XYZ file of C-alpha atoms in Angstrom:
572
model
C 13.110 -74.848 9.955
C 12.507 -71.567 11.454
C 9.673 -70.736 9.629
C 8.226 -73.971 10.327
C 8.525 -73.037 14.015
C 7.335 -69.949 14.010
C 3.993 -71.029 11.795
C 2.996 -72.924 15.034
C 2.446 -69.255 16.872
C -0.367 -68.329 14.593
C -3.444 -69.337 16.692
C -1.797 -67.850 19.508
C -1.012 -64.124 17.769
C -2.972 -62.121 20.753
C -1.427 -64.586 23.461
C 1.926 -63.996 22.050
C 1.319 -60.046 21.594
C -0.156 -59.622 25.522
C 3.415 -61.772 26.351
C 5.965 -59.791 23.962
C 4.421 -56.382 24.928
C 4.510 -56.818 28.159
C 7.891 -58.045 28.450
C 8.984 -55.174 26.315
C 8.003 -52.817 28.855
C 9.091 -54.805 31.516
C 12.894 -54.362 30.187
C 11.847 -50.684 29.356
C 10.962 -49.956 32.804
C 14.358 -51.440 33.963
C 15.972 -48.898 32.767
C 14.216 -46.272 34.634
C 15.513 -46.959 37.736
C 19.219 -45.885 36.877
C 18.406 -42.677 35.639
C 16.351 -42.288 38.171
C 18.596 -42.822 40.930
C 20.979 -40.380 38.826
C 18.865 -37.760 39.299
C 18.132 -38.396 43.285
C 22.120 -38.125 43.529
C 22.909 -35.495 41.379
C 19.694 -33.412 41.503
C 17.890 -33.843 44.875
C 20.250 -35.050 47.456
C 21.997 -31.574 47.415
C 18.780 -29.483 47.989
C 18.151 -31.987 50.899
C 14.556 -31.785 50.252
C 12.894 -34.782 51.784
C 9.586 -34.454 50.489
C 10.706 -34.290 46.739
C 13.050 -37.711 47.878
C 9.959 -39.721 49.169
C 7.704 -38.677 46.377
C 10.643 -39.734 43.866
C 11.034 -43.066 45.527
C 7.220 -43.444 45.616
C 6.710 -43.133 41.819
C 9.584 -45.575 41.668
C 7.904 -48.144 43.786
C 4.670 -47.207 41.588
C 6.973 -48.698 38.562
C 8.292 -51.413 40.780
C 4.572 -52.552 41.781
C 3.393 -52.194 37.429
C 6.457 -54.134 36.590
C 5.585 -56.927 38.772
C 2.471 -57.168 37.397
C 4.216 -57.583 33.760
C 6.475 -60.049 35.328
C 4.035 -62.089 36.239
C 2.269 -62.069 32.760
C 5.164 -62.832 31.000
C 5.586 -65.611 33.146
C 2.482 -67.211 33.279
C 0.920 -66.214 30.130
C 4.621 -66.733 28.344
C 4.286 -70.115 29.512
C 0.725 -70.503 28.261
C 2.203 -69.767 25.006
C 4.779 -72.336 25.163
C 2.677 -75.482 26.632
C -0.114 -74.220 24.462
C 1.733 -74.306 21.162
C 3.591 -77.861 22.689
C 0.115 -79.316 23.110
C -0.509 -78.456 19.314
C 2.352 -80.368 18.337
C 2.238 -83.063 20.678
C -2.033 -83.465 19.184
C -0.706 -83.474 15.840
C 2.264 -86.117 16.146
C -0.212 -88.149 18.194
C -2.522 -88.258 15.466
C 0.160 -88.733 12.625
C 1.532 -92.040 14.485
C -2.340 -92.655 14.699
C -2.662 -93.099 11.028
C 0.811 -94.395 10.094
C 0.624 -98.593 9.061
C 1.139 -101.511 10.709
C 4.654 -101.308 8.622
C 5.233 -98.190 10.874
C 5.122 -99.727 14.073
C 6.942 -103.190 13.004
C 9.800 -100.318 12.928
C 9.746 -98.238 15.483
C 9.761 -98.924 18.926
C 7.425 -97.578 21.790
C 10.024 -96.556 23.786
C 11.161 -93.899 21.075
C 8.111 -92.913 19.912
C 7.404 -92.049 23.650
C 10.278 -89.896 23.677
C 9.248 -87.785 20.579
C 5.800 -87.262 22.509
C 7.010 -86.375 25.820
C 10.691 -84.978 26.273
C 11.369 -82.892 23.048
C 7.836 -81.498 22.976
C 8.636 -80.333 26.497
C 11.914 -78.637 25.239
C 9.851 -77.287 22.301
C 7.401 -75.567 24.825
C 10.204 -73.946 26.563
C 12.175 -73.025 23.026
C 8.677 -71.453 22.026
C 8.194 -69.627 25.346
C 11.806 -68.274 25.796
C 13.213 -68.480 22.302
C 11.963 -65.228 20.350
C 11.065 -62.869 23.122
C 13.888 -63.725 25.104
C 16.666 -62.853 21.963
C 14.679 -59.350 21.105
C 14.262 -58.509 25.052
C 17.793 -59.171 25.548
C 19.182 -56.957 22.436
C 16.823 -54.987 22.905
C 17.789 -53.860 26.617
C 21.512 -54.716 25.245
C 21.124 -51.702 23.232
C 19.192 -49.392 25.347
C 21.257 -49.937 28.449
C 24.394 -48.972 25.952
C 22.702 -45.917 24.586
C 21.747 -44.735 28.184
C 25.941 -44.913 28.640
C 26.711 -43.499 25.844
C 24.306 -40.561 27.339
C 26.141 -40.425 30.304
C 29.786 -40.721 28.943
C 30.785 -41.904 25.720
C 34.511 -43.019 26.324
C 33.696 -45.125 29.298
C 30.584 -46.683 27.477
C 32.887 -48.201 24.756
C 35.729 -49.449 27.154
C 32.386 -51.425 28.923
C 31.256 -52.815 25.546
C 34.735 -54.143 24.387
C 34.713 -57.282 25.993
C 31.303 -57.882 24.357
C 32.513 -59.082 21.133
C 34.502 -61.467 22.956
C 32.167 -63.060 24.839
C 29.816 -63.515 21.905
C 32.490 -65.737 20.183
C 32.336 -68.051 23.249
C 29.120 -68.327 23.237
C 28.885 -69.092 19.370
C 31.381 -71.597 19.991
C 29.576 -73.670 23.006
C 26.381 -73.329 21.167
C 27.354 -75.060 18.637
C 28.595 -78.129 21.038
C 25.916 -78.074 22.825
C 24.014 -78.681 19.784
C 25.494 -81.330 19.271
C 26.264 -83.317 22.875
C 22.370 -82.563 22.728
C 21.305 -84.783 19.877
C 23.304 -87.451 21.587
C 21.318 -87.312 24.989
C 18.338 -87.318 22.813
C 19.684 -90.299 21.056
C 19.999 -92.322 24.359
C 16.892 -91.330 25.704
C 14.824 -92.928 23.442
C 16.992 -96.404 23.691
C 16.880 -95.913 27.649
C 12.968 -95.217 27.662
C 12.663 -98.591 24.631
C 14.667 -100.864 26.966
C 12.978 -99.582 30.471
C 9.361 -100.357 28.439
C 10.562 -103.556 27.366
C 11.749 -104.652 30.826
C 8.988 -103.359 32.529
C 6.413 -104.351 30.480
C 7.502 -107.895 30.147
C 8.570 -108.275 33.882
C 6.534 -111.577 34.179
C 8.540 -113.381 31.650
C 11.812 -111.395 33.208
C 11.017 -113.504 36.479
C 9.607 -116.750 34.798
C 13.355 -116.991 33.426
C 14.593 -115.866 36.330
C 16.591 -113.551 34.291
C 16.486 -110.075 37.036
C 20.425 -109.948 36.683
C 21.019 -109.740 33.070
C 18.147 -107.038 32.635
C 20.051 -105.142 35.242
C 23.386 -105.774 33.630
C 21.276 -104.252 30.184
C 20.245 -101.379 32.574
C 23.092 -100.659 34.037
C 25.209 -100.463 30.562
C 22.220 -97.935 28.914
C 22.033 -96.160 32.345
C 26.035 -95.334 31.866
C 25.399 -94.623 28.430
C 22.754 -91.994 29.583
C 24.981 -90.963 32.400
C 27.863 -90.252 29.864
C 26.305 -87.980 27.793
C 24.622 -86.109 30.424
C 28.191 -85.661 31.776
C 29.584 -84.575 28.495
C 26.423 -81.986 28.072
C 26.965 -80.869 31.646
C 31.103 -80.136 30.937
C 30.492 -78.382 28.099
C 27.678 -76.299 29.966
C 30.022 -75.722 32.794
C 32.618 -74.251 30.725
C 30.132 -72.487 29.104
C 28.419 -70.987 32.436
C 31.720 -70.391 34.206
C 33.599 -68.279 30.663
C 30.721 -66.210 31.059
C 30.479 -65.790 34.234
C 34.216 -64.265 34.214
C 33.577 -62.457 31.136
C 30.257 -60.524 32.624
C 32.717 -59.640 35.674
C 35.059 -58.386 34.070
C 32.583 -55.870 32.465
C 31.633 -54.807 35.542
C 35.171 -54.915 36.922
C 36.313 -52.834 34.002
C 33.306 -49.923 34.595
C 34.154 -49.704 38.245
C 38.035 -48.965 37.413
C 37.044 -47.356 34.655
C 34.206 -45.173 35.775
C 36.335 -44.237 39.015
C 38.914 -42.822 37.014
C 36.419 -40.556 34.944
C 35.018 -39.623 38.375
C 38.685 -38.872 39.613
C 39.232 -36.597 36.760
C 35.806 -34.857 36.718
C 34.877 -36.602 33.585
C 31.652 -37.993 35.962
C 29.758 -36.865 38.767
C 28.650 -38.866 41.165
C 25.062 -39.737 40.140
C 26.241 -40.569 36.825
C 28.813 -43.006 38.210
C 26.354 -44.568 39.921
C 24.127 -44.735 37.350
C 26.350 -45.866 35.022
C 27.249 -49.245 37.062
C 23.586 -49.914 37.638
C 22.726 -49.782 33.999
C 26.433 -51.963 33.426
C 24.697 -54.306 35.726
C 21.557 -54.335 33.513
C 23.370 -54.398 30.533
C 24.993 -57.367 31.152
C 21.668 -59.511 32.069
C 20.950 -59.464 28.052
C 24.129 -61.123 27.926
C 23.351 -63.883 30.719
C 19.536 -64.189 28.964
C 21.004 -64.793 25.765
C 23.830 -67.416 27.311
C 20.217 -69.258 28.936
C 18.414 -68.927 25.489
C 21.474 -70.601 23.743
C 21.281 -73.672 26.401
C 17.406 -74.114 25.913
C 17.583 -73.350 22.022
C 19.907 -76.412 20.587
C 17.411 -78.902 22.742
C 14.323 -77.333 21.212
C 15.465 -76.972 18.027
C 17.232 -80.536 18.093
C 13.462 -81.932 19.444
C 11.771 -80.063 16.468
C 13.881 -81.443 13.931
C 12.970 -85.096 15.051
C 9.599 -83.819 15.433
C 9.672 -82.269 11.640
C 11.722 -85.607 10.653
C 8.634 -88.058 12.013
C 6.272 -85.401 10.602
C 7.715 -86.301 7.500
C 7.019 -89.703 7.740
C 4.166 -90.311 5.273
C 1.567 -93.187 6.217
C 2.182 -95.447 3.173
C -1.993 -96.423 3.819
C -4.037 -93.374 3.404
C -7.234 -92.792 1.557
C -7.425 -92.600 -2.438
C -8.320 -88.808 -3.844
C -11.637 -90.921 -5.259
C -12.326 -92.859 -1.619
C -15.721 -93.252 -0.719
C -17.417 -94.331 2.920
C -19.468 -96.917 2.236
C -22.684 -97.280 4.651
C -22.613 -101.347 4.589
C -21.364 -104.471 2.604
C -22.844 -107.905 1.690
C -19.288 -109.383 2.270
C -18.073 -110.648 -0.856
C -14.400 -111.012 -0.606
C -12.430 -111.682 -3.633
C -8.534 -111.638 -3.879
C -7.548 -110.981 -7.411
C -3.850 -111.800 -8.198
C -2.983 -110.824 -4.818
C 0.735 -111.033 -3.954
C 2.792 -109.620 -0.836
C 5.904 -109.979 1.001
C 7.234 -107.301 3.956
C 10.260 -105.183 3.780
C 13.282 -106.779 3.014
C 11.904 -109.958 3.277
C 10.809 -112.702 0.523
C 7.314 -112.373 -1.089
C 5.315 -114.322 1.599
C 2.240 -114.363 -0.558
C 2.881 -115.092 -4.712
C -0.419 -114.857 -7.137
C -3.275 -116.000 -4.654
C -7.084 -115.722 -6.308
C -9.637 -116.540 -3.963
C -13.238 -115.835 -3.861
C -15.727 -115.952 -0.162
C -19.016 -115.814 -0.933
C -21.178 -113.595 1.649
C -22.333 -115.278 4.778
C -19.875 -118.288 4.153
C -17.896 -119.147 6.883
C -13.966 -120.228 5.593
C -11.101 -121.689 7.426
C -7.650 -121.124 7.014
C -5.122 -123.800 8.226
C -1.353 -125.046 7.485
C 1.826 -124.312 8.919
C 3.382 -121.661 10.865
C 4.878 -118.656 8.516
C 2.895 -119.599 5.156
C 0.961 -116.767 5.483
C -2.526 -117.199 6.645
C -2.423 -114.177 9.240
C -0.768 -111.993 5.982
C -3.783 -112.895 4.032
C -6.333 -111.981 6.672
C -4.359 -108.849 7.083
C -4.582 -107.563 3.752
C -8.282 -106.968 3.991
C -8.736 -104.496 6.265
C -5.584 -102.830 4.814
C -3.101 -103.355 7.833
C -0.702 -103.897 5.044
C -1.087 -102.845 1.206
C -1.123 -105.448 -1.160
C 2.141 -105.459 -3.721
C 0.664 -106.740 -6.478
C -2.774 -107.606 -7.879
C -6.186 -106.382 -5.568
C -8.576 -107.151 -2.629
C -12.330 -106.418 -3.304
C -15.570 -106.430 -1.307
C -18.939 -106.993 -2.840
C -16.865 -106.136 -6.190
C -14.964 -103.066 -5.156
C -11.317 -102.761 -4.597
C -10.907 -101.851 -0.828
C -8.482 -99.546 -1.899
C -11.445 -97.227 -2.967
C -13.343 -97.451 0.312
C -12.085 -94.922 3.193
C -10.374 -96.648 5.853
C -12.623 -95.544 8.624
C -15.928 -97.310 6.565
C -13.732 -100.383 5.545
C -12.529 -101.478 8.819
C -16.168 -100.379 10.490
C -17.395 -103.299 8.304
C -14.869 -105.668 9.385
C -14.253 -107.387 13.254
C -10.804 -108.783 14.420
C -10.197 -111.023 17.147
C -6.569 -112.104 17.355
C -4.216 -114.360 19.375
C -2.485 -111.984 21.231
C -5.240 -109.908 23.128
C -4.531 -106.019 23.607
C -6.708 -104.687 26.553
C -5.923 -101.281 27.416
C -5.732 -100.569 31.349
C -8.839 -99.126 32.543
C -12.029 -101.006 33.576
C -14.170 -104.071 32.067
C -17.010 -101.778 30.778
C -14.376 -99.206 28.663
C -12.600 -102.085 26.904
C -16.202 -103.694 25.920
C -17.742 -100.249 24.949
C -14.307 -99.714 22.794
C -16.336 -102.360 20.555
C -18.930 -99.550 19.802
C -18.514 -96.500 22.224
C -21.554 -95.620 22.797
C -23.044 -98.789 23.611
C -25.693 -98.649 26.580
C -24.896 -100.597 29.682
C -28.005 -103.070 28.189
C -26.024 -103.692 24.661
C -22.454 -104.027 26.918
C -24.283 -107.030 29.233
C -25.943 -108.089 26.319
C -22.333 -109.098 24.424
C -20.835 -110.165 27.889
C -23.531 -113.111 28.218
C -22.883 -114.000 24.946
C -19.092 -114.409 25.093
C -19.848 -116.540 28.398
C -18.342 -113.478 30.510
C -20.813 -113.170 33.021
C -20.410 -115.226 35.607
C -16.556 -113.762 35.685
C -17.978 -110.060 35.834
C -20.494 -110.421 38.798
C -17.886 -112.108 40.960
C -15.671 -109.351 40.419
C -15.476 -106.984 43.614
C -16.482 -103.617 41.387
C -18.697 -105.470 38.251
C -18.170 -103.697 35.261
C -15.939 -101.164 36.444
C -13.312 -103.082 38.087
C -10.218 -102.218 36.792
C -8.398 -104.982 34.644
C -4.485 -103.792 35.032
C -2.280 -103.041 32.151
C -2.967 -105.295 29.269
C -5.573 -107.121 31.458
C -2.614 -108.191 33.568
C -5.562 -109.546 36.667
C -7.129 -111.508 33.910
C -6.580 -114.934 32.963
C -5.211 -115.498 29.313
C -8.657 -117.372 28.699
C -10.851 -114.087 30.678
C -9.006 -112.074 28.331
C -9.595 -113.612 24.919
C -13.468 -113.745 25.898
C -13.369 -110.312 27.141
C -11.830 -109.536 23.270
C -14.461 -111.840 21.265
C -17.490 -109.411 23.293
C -15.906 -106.003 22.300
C -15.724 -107.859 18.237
C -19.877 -108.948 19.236
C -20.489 -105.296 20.139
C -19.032 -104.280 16.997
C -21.583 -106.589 15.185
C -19.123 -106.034 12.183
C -20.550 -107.850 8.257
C -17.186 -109.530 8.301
C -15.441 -111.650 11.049
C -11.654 -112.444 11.460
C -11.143 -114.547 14.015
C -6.899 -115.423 14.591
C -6.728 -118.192 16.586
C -9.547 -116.964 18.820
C -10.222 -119.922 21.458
C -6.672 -120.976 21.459
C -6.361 -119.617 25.251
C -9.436 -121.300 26.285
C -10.358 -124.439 28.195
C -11.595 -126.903 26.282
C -15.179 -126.513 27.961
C -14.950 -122.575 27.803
C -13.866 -123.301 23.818
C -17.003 -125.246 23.458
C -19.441 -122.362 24.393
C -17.199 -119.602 23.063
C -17.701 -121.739 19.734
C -21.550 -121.704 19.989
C -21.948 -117.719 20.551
C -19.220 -117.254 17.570
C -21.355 -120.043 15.473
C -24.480 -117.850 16.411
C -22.575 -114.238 15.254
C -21.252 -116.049 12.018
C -24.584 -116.301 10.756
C -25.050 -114.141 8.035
C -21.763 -112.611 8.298
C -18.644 -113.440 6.027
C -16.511 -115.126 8.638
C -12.552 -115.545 8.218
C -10.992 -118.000 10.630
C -7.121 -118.625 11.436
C -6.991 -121.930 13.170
C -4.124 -124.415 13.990
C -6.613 -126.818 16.332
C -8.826 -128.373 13.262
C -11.086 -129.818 15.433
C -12.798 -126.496 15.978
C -13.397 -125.462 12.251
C -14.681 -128.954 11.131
C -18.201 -127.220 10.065
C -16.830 -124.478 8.362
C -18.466 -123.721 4.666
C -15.047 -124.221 3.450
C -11.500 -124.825 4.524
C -8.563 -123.504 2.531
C -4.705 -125.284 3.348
C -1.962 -122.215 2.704
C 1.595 -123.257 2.828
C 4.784 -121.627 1.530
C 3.550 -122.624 -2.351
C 0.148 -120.518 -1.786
C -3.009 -122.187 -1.648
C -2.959 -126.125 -2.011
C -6.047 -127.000 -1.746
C -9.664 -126.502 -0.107
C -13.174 -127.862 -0.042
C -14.933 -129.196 3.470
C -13.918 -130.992 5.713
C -15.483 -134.294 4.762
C -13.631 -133.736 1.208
C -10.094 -132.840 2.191
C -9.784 -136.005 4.603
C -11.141 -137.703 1.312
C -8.530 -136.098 -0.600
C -5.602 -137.647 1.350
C -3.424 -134.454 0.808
C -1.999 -131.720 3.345
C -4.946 -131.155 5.121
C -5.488 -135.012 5.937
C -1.784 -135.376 7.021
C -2.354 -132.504 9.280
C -5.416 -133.859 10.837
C -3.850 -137.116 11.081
C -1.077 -135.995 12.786
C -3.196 -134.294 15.423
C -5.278 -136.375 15.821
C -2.219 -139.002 16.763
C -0.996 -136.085 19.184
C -4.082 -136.301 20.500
């Protein structure tokens, strides 16, 4: 684990170097100033030469002025280090949950995964800052501050340093539950930060139900919960701060009794006494540093392990050794045995072989849950087939990259996902770095124009989170222009007009019948009336595929399809 940690300083070995050296001398020069002042007492003060006094004090100052310059590096630059090796973790767990499956995300929930980015990378930064330098500066000026008393007077430096040992088992001792009331907070953070996200995010159905007091009654139990172990983490520290505070006293106590007694018996001068307590005083800051390090290091180190731990986390879709990008595809889609269920579920999908021609257009229809979004979803490798294989134009997808598969292959689904910034960013995210010509020229074609010049800013009015000023219709259109500026060989469209007025539908149907040309075109539809000119139309229920031919010949047939219709059609 440690070496893990420290592998993350490499880019930074001159950054850290500048901040270690610097902070070296910084504790270095500390220990000037007692010895100094030992030898104003005991060497200048009784020749009463003022001149030799003020130049003594002004070479101190001279130190005094240098070490606030190396303050200030360590500070700043120290810092640097930490939020610059942070941001290097924080990049690569970004990109890891990037490229982790749909699987991934079924599992984990945003709340958590917000956590891992944001509050233990911030306790990582400050373990990375403060961690190593701070232990060597502290035993390091530990060490010299006892070496400069064992200078001065042997006897009275060991009476000072034998109520170190104590205080190290103390600190041993809270460390370790710290460590632990840490992982707890930890632990509730990330279900306090899932259930604010939740609540917030779906405050509109919150008030629809009218349901304000039972999400605060859900607050309020998670928000004692947090409290509770922020409490627990804040005894322990203040048993820990206080022990030490009485222990780092008592040193001091014990060299002032002490040292007066030496001093008393001639065993000290002057100076020397009053050296000696200065560098007591220094020598028990180590001791307080170290006491800080130990509070910061069990939250870092707890937030690395979870970081390591979701490091660990292999995407279970990733590219074959032998993958190759593949520049375009006819778009003929063949599924070859193909069977599939999700984790701890039933197989949802048992033995399906199907063949799409390119350029055909094919339905899918039948009830909820028999898997006609699964099947969809296995193409662009959302999810990774159990059994059997998936091929375009004759090659298993599983030998394509991802990045070239899904660039062949558009998806417009039920549920619309607009991110939060203007009209013009979620079009471009279609292609992004489509011209303003190629965005309007997708907008008109999805019927979104009208809607876009009577907004107050045009293109760059800002749409809310998840669209939220959008209507549900605005938003699926807004969704089926970013798929036409993708001007992808294959088409999945997941219920795609099912938000739309029946009029909207109607045009929305007419642009998608215009991109379908050519194009291999999936469609998910539960309203039959609008695939009734599809090429083909395949029926999936819980048995797998029951039948499929047009829709002239399944109404002919009698079977699923025509009950289905029928019974629409009577609902209608």
């Amino acid at each position: 684990m440690i070496r893990s940690f420290f592998s993350y300083y490499r880019p930074y070995k001159k950054l850290f170097l500048l901040d270690f050296s610097c902070a070296v001398i910084a504790a270095l020069l500390e220990l000037v100033f007692p010895v100094a002042v030992n030898q104003v007492i005991d060497k200048l003060m009784p020749g009463r030469d003022w001149s030799l006094i003020v130049l003594a004090s002004a070479g101190l100052l001279f130190f005094y002025l240098f070490n606030t310059c190396l303050q200030y590096i360590v500070t700043y630059w120290g810092h640097k280090l930490g939020i610059s090796i942070e941001g290097d973790m924080r990049q690569e767990l970004f990109e890891h949950i990037q490229r982790q499956s749909f699987h991934f995300f079924d599992n984990h929930k945003t709340g958590h995964l917000m956590s891992r980015l944001t509050t233990d990378l911030f306790n990582i930064g400050e373990t990375a800052h403060h961690g190593p330098e701070g232990v060597f500066i502290a035993l390091m000026s530990l060490i010299g501050s006892f070496l400069l008393m064992l200078s001065i007077n042997w006897q009275l430096a060991c009476i000072t340093f034998a109520l170190v040992p104590i205080l190290t088992v103390f600190l041993i001792v809270y460390n370790l539950k710290m460590t632990h009331a840490t992982d707890k907070i930890y632990q509730d953070i990330a279900v306090f930060n899932a259930n604010v996200e939740n609540a917030v995010g779906g405050v509109r159905v919150v008030q629809a139900f009218s349901n304000e007091e039972y999400e605060s009654r859900q607050f309020r139990t998670n928000n004692k919960k947090y409290r509770a172990a922020k409490l627990s983490s804040y005894k322990i520290l203040g048993a820990d701060d206080s022990i030490n505070y009485l222990m780092v006293r008592l040193i001091t106590l014990f060299t002032l009794i002490s040292g007066a007694w030496f001093v008393i018996h001639g065993g000290l001068t002057d100076g020397q006494f009053v050296a000696f307590l200065l560098i007591a005083n220094i020598f028990v800051r180590p001791i307080e540093n170290i006491n800080m390090i130990i509070e910061i290091y069990p939250q870092g180190m707890a937030g690395f392990k979870r970081f390591k731990k979701m490091m660990s986390m292999k995407p279970d879709i990733v590219d074959a050794e032998d993958a190759q990008d593949i520049p375009r595809v006819r778009g003929d889609i063949a599924y070859h045995d193909v069977s599939f269920g999700y984790e701890g579920k039933r197989m949802v999908l048992n033995h399906i072989n199907l063949e799409i021609c390119a350029g055909e257009t094919v339905a899918f229809v039948g009830p909820t849950g028999a898997g006609k979004t699964t099947l969809c979803s296995l193409l662009p490798r959302f999810y990774e087939v159990k059994d059997g294989s998936v091929t375009i134009d004759g090659m298993d997808i599983r030998r394509m990259t991802l990045a070239s598969l899904r660039r062949h292959i558009g998806l417009v689904q039920q549920d619309v996902f607009l991110f939060s910034g203007t009209l013009r960013e979620n079009v471009a995210y279609g292609r992004l770095d489509a011209t303003d010509e190629e965005i309007w020229r997708v907008i008109r074609l999805a019927r979104l124009e009208e809607m876009v010049c009577s907004m107050p800013d045009g293109l760059d009015t800002v749409i809310g989170e998840r669209g939220v000023k959008l209507s549900g219709g605005q938003k699926q259109r807004l969704s089926i222009a970013r798929m036409f500026l993708k001007d992808p060989s294959i088409l999945i469209l997941d219920e795609a007009t099912s938000a739309l007025d029946t009029a909207t539908e109607a045009a929305i149907q007419q642009s998608l019948e215009e991109l379908s040309e050519g194009r291999t075109t999936l469609i998910i539809a539960h309203r039959l009336a609008t695939i009734k000119n599809a090429d083909r139309i395949i029926v999936v229920t819980e048995n797998g595929i029951s039948e499929q031919g047009t829709h002239q010949e399944l109404l002919a047939k009698g079977g699923v399809y025509s009950k289905l219709y029928e019974s629409q059609f009577a609902m209608g």
